[in-house]
Coordinates of C-alpha atoms in Angstrom, one line a residue:
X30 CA -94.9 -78.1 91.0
X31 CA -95.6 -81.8 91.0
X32 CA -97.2 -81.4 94.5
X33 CA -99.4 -78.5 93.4
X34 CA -102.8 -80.9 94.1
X35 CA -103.0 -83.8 96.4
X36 CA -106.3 -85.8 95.7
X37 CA -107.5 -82.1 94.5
X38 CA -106.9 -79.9 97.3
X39 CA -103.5 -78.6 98.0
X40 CA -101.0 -79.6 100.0
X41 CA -99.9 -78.8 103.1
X42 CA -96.2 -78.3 104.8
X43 CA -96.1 -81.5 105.6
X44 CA -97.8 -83.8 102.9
X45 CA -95.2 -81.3 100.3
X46 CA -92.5 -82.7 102.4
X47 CA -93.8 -86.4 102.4
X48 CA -94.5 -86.7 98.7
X49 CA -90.8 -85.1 98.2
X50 CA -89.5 -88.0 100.4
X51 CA -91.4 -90.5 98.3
X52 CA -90.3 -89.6 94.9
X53 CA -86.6 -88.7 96.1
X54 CA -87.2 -92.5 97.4
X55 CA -87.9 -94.0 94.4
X56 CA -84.8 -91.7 92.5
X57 CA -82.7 -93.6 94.7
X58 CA -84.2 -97.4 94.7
X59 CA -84.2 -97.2 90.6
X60 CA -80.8 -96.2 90.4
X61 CA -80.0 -98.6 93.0
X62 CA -81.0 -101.3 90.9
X63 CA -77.6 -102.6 89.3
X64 CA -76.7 -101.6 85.6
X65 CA -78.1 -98.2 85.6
X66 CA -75.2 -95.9 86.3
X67 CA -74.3 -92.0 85.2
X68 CA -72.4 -91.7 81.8
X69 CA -69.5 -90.6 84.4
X70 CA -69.1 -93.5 86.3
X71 CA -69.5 -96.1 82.9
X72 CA -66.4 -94.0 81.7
X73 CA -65.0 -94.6 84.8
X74 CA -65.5 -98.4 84.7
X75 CA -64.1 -98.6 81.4
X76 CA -60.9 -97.1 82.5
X77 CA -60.9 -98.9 85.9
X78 CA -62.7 -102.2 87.2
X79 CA -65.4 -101.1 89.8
X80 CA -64.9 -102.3 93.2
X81 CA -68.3 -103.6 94.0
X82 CA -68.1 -106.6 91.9
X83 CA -65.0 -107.5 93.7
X84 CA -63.9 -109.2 97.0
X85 CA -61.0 -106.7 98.0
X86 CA -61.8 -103.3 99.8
X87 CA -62.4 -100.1 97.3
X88 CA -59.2 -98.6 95.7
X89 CA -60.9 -95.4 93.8
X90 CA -57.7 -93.4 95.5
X91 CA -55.0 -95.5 93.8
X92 CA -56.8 -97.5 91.0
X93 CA -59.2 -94.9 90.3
X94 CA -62.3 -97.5 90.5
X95 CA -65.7 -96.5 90.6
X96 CA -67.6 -96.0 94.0
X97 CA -70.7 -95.1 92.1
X98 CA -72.9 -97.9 93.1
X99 CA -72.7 -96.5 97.1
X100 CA -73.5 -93.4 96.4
X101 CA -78.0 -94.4 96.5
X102 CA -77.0 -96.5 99.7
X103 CA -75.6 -93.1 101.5
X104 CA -78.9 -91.4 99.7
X105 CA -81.2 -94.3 101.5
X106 CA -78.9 -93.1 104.9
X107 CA -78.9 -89.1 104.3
X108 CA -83.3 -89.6 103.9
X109 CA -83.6 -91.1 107.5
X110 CA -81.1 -89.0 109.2
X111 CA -83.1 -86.1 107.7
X112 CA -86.3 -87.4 108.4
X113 CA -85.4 -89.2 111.5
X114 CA -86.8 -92.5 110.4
X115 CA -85.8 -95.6 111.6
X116 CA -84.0 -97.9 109.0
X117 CA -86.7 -100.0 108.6
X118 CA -87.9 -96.8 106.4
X119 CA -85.5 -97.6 103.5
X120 CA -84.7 -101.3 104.0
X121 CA -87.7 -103.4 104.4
X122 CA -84.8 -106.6 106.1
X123 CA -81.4 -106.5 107.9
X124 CA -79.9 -109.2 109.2
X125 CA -76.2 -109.3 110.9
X126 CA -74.0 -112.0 112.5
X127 CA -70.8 -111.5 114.4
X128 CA -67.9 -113.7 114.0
X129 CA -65.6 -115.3 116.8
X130 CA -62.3 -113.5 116.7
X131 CA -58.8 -115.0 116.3
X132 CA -55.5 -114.6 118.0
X133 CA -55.1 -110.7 116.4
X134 CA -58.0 -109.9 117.8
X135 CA -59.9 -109.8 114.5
X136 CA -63.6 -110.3 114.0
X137 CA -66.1 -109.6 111.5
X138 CA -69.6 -108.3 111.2
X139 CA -71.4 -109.9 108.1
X140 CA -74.9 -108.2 107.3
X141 CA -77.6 -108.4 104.7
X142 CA -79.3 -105.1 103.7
X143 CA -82.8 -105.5 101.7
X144 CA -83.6 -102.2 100.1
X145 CA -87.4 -101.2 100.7
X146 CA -89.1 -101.0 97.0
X147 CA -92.8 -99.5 97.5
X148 CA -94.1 -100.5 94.0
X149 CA -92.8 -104.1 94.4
X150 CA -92.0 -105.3 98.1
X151 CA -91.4 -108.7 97.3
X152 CA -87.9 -107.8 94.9
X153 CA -84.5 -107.8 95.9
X154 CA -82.9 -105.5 92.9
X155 CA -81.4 -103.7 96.3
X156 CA -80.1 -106.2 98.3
X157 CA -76.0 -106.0 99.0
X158 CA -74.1 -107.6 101.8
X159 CA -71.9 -106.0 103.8
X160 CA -68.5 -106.9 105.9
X161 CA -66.6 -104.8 108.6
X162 CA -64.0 -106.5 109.9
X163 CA -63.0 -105.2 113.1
X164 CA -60.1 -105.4 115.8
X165 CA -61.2 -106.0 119.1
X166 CA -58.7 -103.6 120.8
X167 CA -57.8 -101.7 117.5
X168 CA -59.1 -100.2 114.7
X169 CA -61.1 -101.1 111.4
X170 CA -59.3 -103.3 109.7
X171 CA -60.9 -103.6 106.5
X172 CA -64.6 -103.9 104.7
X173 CA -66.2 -105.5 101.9
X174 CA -69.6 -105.0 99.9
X175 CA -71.0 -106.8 97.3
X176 CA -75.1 -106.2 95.5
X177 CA -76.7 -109.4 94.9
X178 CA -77.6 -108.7 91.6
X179 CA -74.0 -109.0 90.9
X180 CA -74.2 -112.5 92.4
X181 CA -76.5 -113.5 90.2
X182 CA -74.9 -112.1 87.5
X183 CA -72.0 -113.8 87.6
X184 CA -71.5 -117.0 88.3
X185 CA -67.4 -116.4 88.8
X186 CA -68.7 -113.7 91.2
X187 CA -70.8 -115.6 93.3
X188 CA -68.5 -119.1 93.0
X189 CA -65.7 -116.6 94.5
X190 CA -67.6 -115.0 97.5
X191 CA -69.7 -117.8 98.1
X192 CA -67.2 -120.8 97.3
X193 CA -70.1 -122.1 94.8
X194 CA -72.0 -120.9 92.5
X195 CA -75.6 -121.6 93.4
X196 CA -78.0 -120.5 91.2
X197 CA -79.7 -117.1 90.0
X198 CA -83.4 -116.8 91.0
X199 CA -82.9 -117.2 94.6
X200 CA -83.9 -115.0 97.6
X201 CA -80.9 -112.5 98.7
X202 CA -81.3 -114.4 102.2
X203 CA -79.4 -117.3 100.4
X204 CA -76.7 -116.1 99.4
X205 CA -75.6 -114.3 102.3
X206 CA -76.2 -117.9 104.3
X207 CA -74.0 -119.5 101.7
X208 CA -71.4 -117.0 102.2
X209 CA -71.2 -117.5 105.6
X210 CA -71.2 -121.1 105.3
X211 CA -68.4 -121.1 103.0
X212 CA -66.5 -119.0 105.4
X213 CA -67.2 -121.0 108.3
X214 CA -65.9 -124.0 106.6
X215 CA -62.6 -121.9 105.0
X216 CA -61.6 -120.0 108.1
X217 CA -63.6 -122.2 110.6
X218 CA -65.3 -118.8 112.3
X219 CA -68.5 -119.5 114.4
X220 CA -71.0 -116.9 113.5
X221 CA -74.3 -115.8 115.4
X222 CA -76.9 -113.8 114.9
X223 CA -76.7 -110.3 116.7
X224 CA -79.3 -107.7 116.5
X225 CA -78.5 -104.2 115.3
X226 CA -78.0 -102.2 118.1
X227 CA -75.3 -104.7 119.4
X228 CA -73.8 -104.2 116.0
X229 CA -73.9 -100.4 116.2
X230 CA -72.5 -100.6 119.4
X231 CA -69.5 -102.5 118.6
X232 CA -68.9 -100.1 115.2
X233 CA -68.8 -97.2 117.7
X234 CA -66.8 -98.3 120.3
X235 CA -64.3 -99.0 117.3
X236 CA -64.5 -95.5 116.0
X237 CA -63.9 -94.0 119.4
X238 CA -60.8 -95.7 119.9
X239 CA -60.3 -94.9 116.4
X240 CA -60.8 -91.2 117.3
X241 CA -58.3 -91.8 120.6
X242 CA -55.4 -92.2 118.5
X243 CA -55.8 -89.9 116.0
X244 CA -56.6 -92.3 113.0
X245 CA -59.0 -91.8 110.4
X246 CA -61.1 -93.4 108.0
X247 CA -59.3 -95.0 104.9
X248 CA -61.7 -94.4 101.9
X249 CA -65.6 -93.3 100.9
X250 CA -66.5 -97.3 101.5
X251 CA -65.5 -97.5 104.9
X252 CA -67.6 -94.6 105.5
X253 CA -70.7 -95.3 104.3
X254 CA -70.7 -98.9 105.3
X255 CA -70.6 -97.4 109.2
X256 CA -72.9 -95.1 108.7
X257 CA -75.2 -97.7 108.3
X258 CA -75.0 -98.6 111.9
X259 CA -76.1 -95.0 112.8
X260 CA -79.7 -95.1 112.5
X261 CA -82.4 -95.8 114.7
X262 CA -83.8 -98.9 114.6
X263 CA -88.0 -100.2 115.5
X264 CA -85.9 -103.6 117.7
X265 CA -87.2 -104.1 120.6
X266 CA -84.7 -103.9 123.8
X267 CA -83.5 -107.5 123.5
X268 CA -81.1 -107.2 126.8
X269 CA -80.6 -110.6 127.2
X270 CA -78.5 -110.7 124.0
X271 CA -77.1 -106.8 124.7
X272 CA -76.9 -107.1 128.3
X273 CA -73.7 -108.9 129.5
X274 CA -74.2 -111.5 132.4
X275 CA -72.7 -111.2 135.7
X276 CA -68.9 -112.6 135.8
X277 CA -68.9 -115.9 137.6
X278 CA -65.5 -118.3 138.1
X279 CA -65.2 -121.7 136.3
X280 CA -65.9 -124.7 137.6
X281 CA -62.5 -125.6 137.0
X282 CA -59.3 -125.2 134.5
X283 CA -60.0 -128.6 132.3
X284 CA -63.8 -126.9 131.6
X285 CA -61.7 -123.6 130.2
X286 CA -59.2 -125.8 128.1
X287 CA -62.3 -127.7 126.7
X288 CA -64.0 -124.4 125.8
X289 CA -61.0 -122.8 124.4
X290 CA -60.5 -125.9 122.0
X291 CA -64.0 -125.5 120.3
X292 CA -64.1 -125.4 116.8
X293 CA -65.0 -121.4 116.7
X294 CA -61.5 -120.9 118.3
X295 CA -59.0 -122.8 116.2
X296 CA -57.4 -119.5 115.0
X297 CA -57.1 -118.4 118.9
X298 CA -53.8 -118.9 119.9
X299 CA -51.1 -117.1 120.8
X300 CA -49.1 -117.9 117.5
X301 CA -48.9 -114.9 115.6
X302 CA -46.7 -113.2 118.1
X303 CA -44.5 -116.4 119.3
X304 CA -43.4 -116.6 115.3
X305 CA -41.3 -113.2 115.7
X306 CA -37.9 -114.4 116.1
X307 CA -36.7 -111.7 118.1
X308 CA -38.4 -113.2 121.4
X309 CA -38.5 -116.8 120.5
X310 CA -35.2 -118.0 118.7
X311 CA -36.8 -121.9 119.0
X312 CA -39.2 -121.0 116.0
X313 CA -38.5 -122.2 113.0
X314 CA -39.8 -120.0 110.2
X315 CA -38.7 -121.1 106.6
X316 CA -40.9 -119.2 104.2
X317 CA -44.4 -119.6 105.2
X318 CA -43.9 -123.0 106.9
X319 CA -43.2 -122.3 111.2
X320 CA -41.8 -125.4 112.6
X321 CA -43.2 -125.5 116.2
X322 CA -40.7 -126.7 118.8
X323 CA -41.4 -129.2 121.5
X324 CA -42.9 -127.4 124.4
X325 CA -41.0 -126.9 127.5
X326 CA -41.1 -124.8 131.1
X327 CA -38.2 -122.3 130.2
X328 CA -39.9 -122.2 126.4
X329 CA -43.5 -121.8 128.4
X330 CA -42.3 -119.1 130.3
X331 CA -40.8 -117.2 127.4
X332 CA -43.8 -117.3 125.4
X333 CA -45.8 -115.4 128.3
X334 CA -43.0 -113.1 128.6
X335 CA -43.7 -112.3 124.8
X336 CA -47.5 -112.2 124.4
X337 CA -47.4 -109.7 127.7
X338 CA -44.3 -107.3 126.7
X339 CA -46.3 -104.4 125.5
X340 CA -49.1 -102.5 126.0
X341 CA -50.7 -103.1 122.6
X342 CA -50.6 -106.8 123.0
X343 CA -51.9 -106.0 126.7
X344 CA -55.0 -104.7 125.8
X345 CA -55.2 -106.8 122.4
X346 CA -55.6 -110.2 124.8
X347 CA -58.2 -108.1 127.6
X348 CA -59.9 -107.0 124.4
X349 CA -60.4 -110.7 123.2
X350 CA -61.5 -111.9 126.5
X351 CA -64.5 -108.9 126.6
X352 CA -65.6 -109.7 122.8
X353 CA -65.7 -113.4 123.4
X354 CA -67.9 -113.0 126.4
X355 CA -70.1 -111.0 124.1
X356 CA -70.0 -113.6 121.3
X357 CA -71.3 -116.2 123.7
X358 CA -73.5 -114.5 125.3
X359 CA -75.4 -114.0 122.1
X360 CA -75.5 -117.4 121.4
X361 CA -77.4 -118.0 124.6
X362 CA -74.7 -119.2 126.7
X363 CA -74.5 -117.3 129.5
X364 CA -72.2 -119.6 131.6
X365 CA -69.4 -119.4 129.6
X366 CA -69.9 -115.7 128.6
X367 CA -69.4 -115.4 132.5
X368 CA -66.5 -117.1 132.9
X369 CA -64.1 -115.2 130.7
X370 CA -65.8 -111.5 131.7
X371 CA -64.6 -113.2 135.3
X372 CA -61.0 -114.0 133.8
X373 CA -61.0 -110.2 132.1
X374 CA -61.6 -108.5 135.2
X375 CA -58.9 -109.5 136.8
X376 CA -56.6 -108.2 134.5
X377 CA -57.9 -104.5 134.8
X378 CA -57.7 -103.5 138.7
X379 CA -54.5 -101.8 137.7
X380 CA -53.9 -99.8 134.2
X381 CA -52.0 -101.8 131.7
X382 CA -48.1 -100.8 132.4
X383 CA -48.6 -101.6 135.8
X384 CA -46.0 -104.3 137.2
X385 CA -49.4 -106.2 139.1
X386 CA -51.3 -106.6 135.2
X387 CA -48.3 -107.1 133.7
X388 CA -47.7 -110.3 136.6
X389 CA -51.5 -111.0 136.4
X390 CA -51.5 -111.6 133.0
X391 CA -48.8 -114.0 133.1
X392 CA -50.7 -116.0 135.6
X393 CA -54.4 -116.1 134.0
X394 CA -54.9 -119.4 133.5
X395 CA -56.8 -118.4 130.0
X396 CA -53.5 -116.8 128.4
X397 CA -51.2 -119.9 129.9
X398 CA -53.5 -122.3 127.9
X399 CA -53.6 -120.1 124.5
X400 CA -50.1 -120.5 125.3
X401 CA -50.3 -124.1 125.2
X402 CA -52.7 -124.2 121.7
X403 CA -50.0 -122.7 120.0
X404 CA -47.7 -125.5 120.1
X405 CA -50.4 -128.3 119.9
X406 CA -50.8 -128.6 116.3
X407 CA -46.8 -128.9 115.1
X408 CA -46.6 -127.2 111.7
X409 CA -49.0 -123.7 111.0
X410 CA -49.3 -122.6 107.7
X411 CA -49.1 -118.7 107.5
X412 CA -50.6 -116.6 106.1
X413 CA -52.2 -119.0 103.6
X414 CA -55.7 -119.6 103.2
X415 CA -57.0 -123.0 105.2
X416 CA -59.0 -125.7 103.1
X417 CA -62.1 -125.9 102.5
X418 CA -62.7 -128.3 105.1
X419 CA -61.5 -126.1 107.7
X420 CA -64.8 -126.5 110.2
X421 CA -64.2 -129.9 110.1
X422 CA -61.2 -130.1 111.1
X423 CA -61.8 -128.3 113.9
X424 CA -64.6 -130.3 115.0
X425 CA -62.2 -132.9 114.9
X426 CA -60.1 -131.5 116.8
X427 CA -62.4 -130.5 119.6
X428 CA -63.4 -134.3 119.8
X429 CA -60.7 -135.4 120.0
X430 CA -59.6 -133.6 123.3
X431 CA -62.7 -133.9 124.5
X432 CA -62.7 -137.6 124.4
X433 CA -58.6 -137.2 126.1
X434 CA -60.2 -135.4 128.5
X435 CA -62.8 -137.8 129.6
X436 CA -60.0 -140.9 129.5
X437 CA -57.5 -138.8 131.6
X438 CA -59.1 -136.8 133.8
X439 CA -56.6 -133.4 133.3
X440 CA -55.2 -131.7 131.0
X441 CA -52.6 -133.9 128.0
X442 CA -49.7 -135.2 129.5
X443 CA -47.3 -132.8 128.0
X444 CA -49.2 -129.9 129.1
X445 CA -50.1 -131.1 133.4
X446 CA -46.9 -130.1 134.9
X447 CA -46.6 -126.7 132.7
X448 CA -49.6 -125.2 133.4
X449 CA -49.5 -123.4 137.0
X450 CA -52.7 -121.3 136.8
X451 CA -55.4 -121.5 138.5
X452 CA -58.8 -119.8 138.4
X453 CA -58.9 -116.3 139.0
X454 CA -59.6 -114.9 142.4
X455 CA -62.7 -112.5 143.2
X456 CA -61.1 -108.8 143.0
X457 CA -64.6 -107.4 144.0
X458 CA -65.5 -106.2 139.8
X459 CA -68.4 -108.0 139.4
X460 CA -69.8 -105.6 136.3
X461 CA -68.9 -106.2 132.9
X462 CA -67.5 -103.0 131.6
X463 CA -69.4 -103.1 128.7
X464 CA -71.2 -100.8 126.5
X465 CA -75.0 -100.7 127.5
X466 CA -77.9 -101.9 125.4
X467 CA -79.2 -97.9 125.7
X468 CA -76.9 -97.2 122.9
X469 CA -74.1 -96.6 121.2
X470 CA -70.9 -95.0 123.0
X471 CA -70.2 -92.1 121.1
X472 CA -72.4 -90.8 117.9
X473 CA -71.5 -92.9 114.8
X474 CA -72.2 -89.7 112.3
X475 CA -70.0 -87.2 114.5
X476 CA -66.9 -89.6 115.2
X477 CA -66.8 -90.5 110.4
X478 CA -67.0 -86.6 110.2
X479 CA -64.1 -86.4 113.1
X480 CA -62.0 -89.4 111.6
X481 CA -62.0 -87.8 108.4
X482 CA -58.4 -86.3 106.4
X483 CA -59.5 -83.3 106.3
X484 CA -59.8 -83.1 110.3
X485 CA -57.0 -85.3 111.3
X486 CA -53.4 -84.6 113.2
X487 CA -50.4 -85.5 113.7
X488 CA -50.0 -88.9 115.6
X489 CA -47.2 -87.6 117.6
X490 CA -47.8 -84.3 118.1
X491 CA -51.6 -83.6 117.3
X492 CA -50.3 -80.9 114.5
X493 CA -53.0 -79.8 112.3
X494 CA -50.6 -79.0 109.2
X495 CA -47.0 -79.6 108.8
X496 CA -44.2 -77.7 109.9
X497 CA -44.0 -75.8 106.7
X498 CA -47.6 -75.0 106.4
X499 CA -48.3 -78.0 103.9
X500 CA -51.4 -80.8 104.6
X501 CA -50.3 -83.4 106.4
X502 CA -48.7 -87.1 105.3
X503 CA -50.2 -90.0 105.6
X504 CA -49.0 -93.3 106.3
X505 CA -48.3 -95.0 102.8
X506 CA -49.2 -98.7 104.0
X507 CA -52.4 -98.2 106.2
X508 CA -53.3 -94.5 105.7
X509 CA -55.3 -94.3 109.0
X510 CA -53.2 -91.9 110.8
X511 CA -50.9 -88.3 109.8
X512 CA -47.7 -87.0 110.2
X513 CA -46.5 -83.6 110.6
X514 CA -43.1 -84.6 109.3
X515 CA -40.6 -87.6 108.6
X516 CA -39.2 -87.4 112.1
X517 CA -42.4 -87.8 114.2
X518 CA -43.2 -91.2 111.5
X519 CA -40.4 -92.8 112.1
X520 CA -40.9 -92.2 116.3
X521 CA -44.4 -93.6 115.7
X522 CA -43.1 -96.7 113.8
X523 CA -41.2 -97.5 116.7
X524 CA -43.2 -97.3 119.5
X525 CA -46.0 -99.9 118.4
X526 CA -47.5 -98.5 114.7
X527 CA -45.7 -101.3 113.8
X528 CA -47.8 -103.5 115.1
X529 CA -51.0 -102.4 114.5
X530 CA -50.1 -100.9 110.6
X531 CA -52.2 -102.7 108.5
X532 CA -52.9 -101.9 104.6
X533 CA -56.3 -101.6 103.2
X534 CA -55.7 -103.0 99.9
X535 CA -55.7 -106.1 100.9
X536 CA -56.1 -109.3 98.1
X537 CA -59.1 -110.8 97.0
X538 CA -58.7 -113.7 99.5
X539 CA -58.3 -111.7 102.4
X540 CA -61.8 -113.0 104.0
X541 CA -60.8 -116.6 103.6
X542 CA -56.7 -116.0 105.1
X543 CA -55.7 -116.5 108.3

């Protein structure tokens, strides 16, 4: 009835339509604007804490919390799926940045959402920041979202997401800069800028492997925060940041062990799987403290023997190798981008159990020098958060084997006659492998419906219900996958969910732990 007249006349199909778009617009960017929330969800956040204004990942299905404020973001989504408007419709800014990963093949996207307000472009009331962390080979291993009115809210807030509290009245783009400065300098990450379509890209390849093994999506967060990476987008075709570059060999093995000792890879190292005591007695774990023993050519060989014993850890370390090459080459640096892609091919001629990838792996000369980083350093502390001065200490490091480097010529003394590999040969793969800049590799909105409980099977068996006609069990600790009974779990734990089991209720401090 509101739409009766339009400038006197009346409307037609399509300027009805429009004008319902613009006021079901506006529904959603005043509610979006923190503080005004349904009598339900205040009765809910007086019984619960609400999980935006925290660091960990939403707990609504065991705390209760409210999910309230994400319900006008996956409004904002629903209006340009329907419409098949780009998300510049709904949020005026986006910006994202990709992390460098660690050993577990963990990385993060970090991006800054600016809700579209047409009566006052210049506010921020909508702004929020996002964080999917991701496992290169795996699947996602957590999120994280936080409104900047909250930020400037609360100065305990903002001093625990952005390590400082730094003011109130400031534009949303400095907050999410401090945040990732303050985790640069905690977890000493490198981050670039990526556009969105290399963003959406890396979401969906994560939600088809996802979909491969029959896991699912934890909670209403996870979601709705990839279901942001699902729209179009006005970008224009950047290809030299989505487009890998054409493997090439390095020029030799000290320029690899000087790249692979940059500050953005002090976490990379093959340490997290040498610390199990059942491959390598020498390790001294006492609590959280790992004494790391002297290295050695029967410890050396040991070690690769470990980090190459399974599939999962297989394709975890191929995995890395493809990511990293994307990480560089978004940071304009095609000639190391190159070199590992060149390294990464020649671990996949054969499929992963074959006994020529198993014996190429052990021979890369990028895995042999991981291998080497791990016992460099003489004490790691696990899995406490690093100091604050973490970046700098890696700088520091990096220098300072830099500057060996130069004096000697090679490799450190204790490392020249361990270290057998040489540069990869040419096994005729000279493409990339990697997902095109045309677009995503499956359809992000299809694979959250597919990963969902209500469609998900048995690990094992691909049941739909269990064997007495019940719903299905989930996994207490991660709940990304089902079982059709106790039997089938316990012959999943053992052949490798044990690995890659992972809870989402993870602490506050999860984004600044190792």
């Amino acid at each position: 009835k509101k739409t009766a007249l339009i400038d006197g006349k009346s409307p037609t199909r399509h300027e009805a339509r429009r004008a319902r778009t613009k006021r079901s617009t506006r529904a959603v960017v005043t509610r979006l604007k923190m503080g005004k929330k349904t009598r339900r969800s205040r009765a809910k956040v007086s019984a619960a804490p609400s999980s935006s204004t925290g660091l960990s990942p939403s707990q609504g299905q065991q705390a209760g919390a409210c999910d309230d404020p994400l319900v006008p973001i996956k409004q904002l989504i629903k209006i340009c799926e329907d419409t098949n408007a780009p998300i510049e419709r709904n949020f005026s800014r986006h910006i994202h940045s990709i992390s460098s990963c660690n050993g577990s093949g963990v990385f993060t996207i970090a991006s800054l959402f600016v809700v579209r307000l047409s009566n006052s472009p210049g506010s921020e009331d909508g702004a929020f920041i996002s964080n999917l962390c991701i496992r290169v080979h795996d699947n996602l291993r957590n999120t994280c979202y936080v409104p900047v009115s909250s930020l400037k809210g609360s100065p305990d807030l903002c001093a625990k997401f952005c390590g400082e509290d730094i003011g109130r009245n400031l534009p949303a783009e400095a907050y999410y800069n401090k945040y990732l400065d303050d985790m640069r300098n905690r977890m000493a990450l490198g981050f670039q800028r990526a556009p969105y379509k290399r963003c959406a890209i890396l979401v969906s390849e994560c939600l088809h492997r996802m979909r491969e093994n029959n896991k699912m999506l934890a909670n209403k967060e996870e979601k709705i925060l990839t279901r942001l990476f699902a729209l179009d987008t006005q970008e224009g075709n950047d290809t030299d940041t989505i487009s890998p570059p054409t493997p090439s060999p390095a020029p030799s093995v000290n320029e690899l062990w000087i790249t692979l000792n940059r500050p953005e890879y002090l976490n990379l190292n093959a340490i997290d799987d040498l610390v199990d005591g059942r491959f390598i007695p020498e390790f001294n774990t006492e609590g959280f403290q790992v004494q790391v023993p002297e290295l050695t050519k029967p410890l050396f060989n040991q070690s690769l023997e470990c980090i190459t014993c399974d599939n999962y850890k297989r394709k975890r370390w191929i995995g890395i190798l493809q990511y990293m090459s994307i990480y560089h080459g978004l940071a304009r640096e095609e000639e190391v981008a190159s070199w590992l892609l060149w390294e990464r091919n020649s671990l996949t001629v054969h499929p992963l159990d074959h006994p020529e990838t198993i014996s190429a792996m052990k021979r890369n000369v990028v895995l042999q020098l991981l291998v080497c980083k791990s016992f460099q350093c003489g004490t790691f502390r696990l899995p406490y958060p690093p100091t604050p001065g973490e970046w700098g200490r890696a700088i520091w490091l990096y220098q300072r084997y830099k500057v060996n480097l130069e004096y000697y010529g090679s490799l450190p003394p204790g490392y020249r006659s361990i270290v057998t590999a040489k540069i990869a040969e040419d096994t005729g793969m000279h493409d990339s492998n990697i997902a095109s800049a045309e677009g995503p590799a499956v359809n992000i909105t299809r694979a959250i419906k597919a990963l969902s409980s209500t469609k998900s099977s048995c690990a094992v068996c691909g049941a739909r219900r269990a064997q007495d006609g019940s719903k299905l069990s989930q996994c207490s600790k991660c709940y990304s996958v089902s079982y059709c009974c106790h039997e089938h779990q316990k012959m999943h734990w053992k052949n490798g969910h044990k690995q890659e089991c992972t809870p989402p209720d993870l602490p506050d401090n999860y984004f600044w732990s190792t």
